[in-house]
mmCIF file with all atom_site columns, C-alpha atoms and ligand atoms in Angstrom:
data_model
loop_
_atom_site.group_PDB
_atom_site.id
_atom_site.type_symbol
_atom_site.label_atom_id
_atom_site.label_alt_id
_atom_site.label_comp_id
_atom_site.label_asym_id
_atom_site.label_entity_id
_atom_site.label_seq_id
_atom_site.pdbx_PDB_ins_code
_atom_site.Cartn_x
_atom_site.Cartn_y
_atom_site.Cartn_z
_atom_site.occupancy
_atom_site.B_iso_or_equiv
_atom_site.pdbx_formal_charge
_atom_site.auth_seq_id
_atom_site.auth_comp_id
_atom_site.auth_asym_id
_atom_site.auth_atom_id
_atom_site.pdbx_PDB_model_num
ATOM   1   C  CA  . UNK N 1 1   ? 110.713 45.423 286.711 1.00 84.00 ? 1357 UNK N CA  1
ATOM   2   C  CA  . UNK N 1 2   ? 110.945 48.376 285.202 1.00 93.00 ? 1358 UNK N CA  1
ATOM   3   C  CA  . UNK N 1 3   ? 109.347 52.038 286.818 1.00 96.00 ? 1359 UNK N CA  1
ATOM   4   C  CA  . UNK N 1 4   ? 108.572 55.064 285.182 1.00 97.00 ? 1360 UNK N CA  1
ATOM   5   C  CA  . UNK N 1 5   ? 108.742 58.711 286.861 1.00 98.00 ? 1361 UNK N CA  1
ATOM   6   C  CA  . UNK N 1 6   ? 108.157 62.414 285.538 1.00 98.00 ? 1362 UNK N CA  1
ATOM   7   C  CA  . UNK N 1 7   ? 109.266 65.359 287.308 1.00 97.00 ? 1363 UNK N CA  1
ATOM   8   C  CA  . UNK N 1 8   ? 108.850 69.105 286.493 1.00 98.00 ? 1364 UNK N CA  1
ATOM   9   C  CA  . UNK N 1 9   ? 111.644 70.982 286.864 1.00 98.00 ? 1365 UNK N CA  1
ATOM   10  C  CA  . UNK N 1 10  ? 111.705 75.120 287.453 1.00 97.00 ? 1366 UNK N CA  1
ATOM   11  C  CA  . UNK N 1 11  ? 115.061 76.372 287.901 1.00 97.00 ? 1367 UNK N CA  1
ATOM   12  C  CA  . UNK N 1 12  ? 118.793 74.372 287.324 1.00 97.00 ? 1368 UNK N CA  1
ATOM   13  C  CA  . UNK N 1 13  ? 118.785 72.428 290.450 1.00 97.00 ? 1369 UNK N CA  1
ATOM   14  C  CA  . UNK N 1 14  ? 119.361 68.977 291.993 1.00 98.00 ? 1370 UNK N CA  1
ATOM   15  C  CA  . UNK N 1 15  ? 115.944 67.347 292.758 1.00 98.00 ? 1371 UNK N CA  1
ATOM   16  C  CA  . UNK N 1 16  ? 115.620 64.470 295.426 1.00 98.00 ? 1372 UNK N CA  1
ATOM   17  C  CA  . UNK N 1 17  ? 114.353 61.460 293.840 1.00 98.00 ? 1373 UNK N CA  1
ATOM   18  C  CA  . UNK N 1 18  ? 115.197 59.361 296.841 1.00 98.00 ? 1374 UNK N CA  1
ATOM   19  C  CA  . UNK N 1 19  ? 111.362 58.524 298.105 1.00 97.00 ? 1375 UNK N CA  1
ATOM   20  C  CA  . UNK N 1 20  ? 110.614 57.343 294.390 1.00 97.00 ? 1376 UNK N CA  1
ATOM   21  C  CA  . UNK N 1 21  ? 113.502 55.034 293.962 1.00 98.00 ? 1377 UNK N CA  1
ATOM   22  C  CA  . UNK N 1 22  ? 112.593 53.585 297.187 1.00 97.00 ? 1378 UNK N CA  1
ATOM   23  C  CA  . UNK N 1 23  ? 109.152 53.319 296.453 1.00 96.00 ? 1379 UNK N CA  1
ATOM   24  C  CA  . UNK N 1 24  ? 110.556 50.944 293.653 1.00 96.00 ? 1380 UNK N CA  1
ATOM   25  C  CA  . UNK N 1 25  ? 112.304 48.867 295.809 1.00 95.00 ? 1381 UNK N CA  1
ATOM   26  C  CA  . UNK N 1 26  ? 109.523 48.058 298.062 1.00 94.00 ? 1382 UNK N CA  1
ATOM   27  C  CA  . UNK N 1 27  ? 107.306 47.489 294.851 1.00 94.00 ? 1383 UNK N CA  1
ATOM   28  C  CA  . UNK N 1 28  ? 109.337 45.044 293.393 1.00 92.00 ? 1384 UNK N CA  1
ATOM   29  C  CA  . UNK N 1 29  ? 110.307 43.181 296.773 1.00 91.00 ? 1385 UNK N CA  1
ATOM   30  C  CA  . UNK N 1 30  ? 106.064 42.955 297.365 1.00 92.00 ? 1386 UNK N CA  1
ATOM   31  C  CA  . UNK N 1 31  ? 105.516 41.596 293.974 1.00 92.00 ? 1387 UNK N CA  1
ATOM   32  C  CA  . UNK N 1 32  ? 108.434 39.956 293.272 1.00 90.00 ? 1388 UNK N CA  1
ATOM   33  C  CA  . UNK N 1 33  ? 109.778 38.925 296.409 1.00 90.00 ? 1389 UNK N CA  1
ATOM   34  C  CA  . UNK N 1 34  ? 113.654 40.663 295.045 1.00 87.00 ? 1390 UNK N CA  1
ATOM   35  C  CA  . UNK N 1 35  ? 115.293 41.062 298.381 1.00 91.00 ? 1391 UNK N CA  1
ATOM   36  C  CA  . UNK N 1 36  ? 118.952 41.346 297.070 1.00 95.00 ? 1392 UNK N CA  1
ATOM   37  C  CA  . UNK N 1 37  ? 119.587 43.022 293.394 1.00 96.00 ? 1393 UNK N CA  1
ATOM   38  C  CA  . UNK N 1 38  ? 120.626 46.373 291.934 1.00 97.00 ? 1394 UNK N CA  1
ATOM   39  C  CA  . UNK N 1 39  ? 118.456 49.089 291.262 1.00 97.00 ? 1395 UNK N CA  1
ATOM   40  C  CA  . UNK N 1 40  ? 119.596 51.307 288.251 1.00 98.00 ? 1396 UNK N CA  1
ATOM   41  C  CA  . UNK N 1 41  ? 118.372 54.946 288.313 1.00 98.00 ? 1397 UNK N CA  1
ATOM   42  C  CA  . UNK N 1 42  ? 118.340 55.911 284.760 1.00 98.00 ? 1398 UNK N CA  1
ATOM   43  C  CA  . UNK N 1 43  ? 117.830 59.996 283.345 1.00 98.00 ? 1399 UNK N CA  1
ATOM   44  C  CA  . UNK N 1 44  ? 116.998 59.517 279.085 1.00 98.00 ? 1400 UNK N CA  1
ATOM   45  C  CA  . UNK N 1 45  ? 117.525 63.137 278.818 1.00 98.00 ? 1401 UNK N CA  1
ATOM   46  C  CA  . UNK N 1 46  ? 120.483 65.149 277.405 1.00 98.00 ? 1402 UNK N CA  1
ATOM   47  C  CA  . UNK N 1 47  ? 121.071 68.228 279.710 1.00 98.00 ? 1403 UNK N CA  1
ATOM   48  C  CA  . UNK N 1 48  ? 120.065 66.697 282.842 1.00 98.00 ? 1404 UNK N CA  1
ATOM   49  C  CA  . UNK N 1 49  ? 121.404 63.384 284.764 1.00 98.00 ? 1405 UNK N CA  1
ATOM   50  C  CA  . UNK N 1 50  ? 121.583 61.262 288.422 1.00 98.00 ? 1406 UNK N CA  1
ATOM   51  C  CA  . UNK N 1 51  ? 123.601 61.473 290.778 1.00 98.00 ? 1407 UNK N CA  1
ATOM   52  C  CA  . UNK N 1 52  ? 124.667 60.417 294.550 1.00 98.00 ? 1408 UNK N CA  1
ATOM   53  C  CA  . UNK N 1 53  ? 125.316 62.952 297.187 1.00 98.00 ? 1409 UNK N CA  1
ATOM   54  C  CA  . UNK N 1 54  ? 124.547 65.051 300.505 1.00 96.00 ? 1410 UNK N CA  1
ATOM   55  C  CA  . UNK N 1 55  ? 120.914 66.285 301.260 1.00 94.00 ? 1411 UNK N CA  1
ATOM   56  C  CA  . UNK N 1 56  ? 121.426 66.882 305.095 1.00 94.00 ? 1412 UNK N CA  1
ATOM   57  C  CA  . UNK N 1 57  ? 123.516 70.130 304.063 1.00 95.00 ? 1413 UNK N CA  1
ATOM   58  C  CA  . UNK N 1 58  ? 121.679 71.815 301.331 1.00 92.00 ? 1414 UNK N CA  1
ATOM   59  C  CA  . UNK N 1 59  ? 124.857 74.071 300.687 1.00 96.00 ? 1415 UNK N CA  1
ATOM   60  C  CA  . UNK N 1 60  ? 126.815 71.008 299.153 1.00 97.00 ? 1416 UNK N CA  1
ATOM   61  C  CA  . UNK N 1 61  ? 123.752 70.750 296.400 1.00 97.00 ? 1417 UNK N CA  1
ATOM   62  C  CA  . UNK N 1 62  ? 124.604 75.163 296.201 1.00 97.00 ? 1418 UNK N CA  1
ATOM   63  C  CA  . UNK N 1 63  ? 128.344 74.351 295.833 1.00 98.00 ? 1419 UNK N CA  1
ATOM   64  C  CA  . UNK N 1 64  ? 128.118 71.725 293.684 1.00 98.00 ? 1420 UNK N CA  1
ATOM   65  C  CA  . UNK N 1 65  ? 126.148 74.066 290.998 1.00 98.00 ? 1421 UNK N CA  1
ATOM   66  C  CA  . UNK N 1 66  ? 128.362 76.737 291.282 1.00 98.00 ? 1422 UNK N CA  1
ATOM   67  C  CA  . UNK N 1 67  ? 131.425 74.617 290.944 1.00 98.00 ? 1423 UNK N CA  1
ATOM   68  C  CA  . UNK N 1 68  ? 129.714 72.965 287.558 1.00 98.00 ? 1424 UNK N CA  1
ATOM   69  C  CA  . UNK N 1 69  ? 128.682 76.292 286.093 1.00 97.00 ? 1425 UNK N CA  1
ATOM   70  C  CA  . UNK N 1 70  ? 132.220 77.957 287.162 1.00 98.00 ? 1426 UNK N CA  1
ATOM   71  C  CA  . UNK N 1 71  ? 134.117 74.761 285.648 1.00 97.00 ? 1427 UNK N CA  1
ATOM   72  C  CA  . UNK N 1 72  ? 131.578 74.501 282.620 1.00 97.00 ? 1428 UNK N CA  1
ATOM   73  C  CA  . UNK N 1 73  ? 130.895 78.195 281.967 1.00 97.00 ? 1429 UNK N CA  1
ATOM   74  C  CA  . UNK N 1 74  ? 128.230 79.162 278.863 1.00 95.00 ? 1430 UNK N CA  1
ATOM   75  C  CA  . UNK N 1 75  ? 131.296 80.231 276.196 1.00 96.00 ? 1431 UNK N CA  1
ATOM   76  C  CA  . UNK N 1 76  ? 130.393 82.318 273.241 1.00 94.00 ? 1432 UNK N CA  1
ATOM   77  C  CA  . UNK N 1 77  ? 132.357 79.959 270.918 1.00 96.00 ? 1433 UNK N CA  1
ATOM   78  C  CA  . UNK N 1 78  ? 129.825 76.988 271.177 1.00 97.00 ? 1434 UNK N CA  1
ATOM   79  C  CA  . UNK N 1 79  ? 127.949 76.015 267.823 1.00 97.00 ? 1435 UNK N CA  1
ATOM   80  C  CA  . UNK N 1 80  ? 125.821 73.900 269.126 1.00 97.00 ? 1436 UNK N CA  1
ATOM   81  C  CA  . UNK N 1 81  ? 122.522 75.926 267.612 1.00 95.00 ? 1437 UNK N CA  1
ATOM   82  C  CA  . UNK N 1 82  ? 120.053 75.385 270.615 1.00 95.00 ? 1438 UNK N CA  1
ATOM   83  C  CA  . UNK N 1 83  ? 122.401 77.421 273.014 1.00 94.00 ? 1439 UNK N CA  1
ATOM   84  C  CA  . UNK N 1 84  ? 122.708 75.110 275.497 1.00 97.00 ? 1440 UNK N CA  1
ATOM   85  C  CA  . UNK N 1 85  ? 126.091 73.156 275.144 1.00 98.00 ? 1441 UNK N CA  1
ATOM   86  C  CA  . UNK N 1 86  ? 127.110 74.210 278.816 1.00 98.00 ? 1442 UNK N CA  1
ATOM   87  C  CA  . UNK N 1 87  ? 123.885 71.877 279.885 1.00 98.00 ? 1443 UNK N CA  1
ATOM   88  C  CA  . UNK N 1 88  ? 125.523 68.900 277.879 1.00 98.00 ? 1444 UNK N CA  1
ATOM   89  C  CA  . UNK N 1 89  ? 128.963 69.202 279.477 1.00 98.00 ? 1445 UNK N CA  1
ATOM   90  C  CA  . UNK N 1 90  ? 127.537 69.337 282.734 1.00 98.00 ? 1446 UNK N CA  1
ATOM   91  C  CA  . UNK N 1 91  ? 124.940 66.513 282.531 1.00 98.00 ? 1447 UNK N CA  1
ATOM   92  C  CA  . UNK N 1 92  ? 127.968 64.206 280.666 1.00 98.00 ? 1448 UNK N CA  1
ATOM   93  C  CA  . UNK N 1 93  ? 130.009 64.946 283.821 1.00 98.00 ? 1449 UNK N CA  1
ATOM   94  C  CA  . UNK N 1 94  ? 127.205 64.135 286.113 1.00 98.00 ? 1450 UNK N CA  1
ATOM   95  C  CA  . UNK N 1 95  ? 126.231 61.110 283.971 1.00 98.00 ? 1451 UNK N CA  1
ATOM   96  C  CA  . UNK N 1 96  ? 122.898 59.709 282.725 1.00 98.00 ? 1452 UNK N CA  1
ATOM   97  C  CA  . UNK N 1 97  ? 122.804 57.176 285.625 1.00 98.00 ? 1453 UNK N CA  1
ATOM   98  C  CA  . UNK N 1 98  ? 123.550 55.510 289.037 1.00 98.00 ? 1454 UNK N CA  1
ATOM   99  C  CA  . UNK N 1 99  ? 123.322 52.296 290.140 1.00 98.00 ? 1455 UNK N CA  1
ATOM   100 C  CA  . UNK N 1 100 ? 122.349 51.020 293.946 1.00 98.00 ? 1456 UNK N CA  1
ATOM   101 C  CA  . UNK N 1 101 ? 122.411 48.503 295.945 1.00 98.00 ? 1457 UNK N CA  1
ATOM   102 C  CA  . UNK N 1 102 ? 119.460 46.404 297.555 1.00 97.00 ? 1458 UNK N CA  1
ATOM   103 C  CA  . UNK N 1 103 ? 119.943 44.566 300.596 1.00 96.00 ? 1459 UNK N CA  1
ATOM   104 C  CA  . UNK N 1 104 ? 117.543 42.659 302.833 1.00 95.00 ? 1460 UNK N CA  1
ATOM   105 C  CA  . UNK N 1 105 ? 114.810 44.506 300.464 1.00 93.00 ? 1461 UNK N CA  1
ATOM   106 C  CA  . UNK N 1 106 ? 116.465 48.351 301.395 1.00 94.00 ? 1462 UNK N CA  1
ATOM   107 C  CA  . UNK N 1 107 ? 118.598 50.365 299.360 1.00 96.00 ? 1463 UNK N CA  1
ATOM   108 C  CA  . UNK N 1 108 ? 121.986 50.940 300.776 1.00 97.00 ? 1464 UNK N CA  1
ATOM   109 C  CA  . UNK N 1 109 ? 122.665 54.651 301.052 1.00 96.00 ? 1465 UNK N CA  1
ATOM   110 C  CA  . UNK N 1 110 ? 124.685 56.379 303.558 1.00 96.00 ? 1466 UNK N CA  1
ATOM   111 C  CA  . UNK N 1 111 ? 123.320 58.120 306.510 1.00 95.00 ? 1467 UNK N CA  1
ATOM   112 C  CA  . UNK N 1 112 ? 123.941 61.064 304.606 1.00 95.00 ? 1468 UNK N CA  1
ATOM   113 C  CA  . UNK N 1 113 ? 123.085 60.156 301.062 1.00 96.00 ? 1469 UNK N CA  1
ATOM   114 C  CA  . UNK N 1 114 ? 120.446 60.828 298.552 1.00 96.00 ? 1470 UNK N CA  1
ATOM   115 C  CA  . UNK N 1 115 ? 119.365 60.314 295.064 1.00 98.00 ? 1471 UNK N CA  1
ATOM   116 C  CA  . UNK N 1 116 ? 119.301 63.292 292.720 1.00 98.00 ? 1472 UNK N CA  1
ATOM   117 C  CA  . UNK N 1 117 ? 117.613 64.091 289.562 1.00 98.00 ? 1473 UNK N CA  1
ATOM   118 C  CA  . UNK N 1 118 ? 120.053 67.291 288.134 1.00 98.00 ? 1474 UNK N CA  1
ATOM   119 C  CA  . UNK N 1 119 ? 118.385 69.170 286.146 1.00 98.00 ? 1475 UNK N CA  1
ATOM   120 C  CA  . UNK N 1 120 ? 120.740 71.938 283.861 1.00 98.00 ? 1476 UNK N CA  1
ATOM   121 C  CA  . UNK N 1 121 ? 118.212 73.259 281.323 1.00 98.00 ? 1477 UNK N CA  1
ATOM   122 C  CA  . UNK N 1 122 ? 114.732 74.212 282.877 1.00 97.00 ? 1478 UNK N CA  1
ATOM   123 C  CA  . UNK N 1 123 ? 112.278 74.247 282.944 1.00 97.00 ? 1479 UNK N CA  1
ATOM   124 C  CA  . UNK N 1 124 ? 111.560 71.232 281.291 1.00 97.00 ? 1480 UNK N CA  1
ATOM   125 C  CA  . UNK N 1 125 ? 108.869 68.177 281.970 1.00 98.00 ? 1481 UNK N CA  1
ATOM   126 C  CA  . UNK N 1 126 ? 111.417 65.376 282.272 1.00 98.00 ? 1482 UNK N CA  1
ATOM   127 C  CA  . UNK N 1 127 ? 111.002 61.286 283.001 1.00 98.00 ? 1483 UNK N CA  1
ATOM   128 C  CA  . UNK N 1 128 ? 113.456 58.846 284.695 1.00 98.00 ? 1484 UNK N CA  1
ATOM   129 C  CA  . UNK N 1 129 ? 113.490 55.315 284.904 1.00 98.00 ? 1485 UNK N CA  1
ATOM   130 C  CA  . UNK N 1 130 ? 114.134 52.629 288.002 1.00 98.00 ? 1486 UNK N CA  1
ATOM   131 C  CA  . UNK N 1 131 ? 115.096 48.975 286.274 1.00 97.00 ? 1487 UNK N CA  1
ATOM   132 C  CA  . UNK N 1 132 ? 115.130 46.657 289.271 1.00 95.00 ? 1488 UNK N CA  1
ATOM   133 C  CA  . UNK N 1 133 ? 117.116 43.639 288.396 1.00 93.00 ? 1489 UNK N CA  1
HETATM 134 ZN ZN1 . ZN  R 2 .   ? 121.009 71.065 273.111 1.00 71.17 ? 488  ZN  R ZN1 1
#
């Protein structure tokens, strides 16, 4: 079973896909009865990715953007002719996708985890994909 999302991104951010990918879940345990599987949370996009981490303290998603942009600064020695290369290095680090686990038809998260879509080159009109297997 295989869901598709778009969201609209305004600014470089992390976005909270975490209702979505659960919404997914509960589809595919009502039509297909999966109780116990892997859901993969996959970004097709270049300068943007998924990734796993705090919501409850919205500083960590603050601190994690300026650690990326202060470890993967915009350099004026990149050739890459669209001018975004920094956006690439930091979506490669984040990586294009995560994968979860479903038990007794929930996703298992921690108490203080959530899904994120990171976005590194807005704004943009961007899709991601939940393949429940
Ligand atoms: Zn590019």
């Amino acid at each position: 079973m295989l869901s598709e999302y778009t969201i609209t991104t305004q600014r470089e951010s992390f976005y909270d896909i975490t209702r979505q990918v659960c919404d997914a879940v509960e589809n595919a345990v009502a039509a297909r009865g999966i109780t116990d599987g892997i859901a993969v949370v996959y970004c097709p996009h270049t300068t943007a990715g998924i990734t796993i981490n705090e919501k409850a303290d919205p500083d960590v998603v603050q601190d994690m953007l300026i650690g990326l942009e202060k470890a993967f600064p915009d350099r004026a020695e990149f050739r890459h002719r669209e001018g975004n290369s920094a956006a690439h290095l930091r979506a490669s680090v984040v990586g294009s996708s995560a994968s979860l686990i479903i038990s007794g038809g929930k996703l298992v998260l921690g108490t203080w985890q959530c899904i994120y879509f990171c976005e590194f080159d807005p704004p943009r009109t961007r899709k991601f994909f939940v393949k429940i297997i």
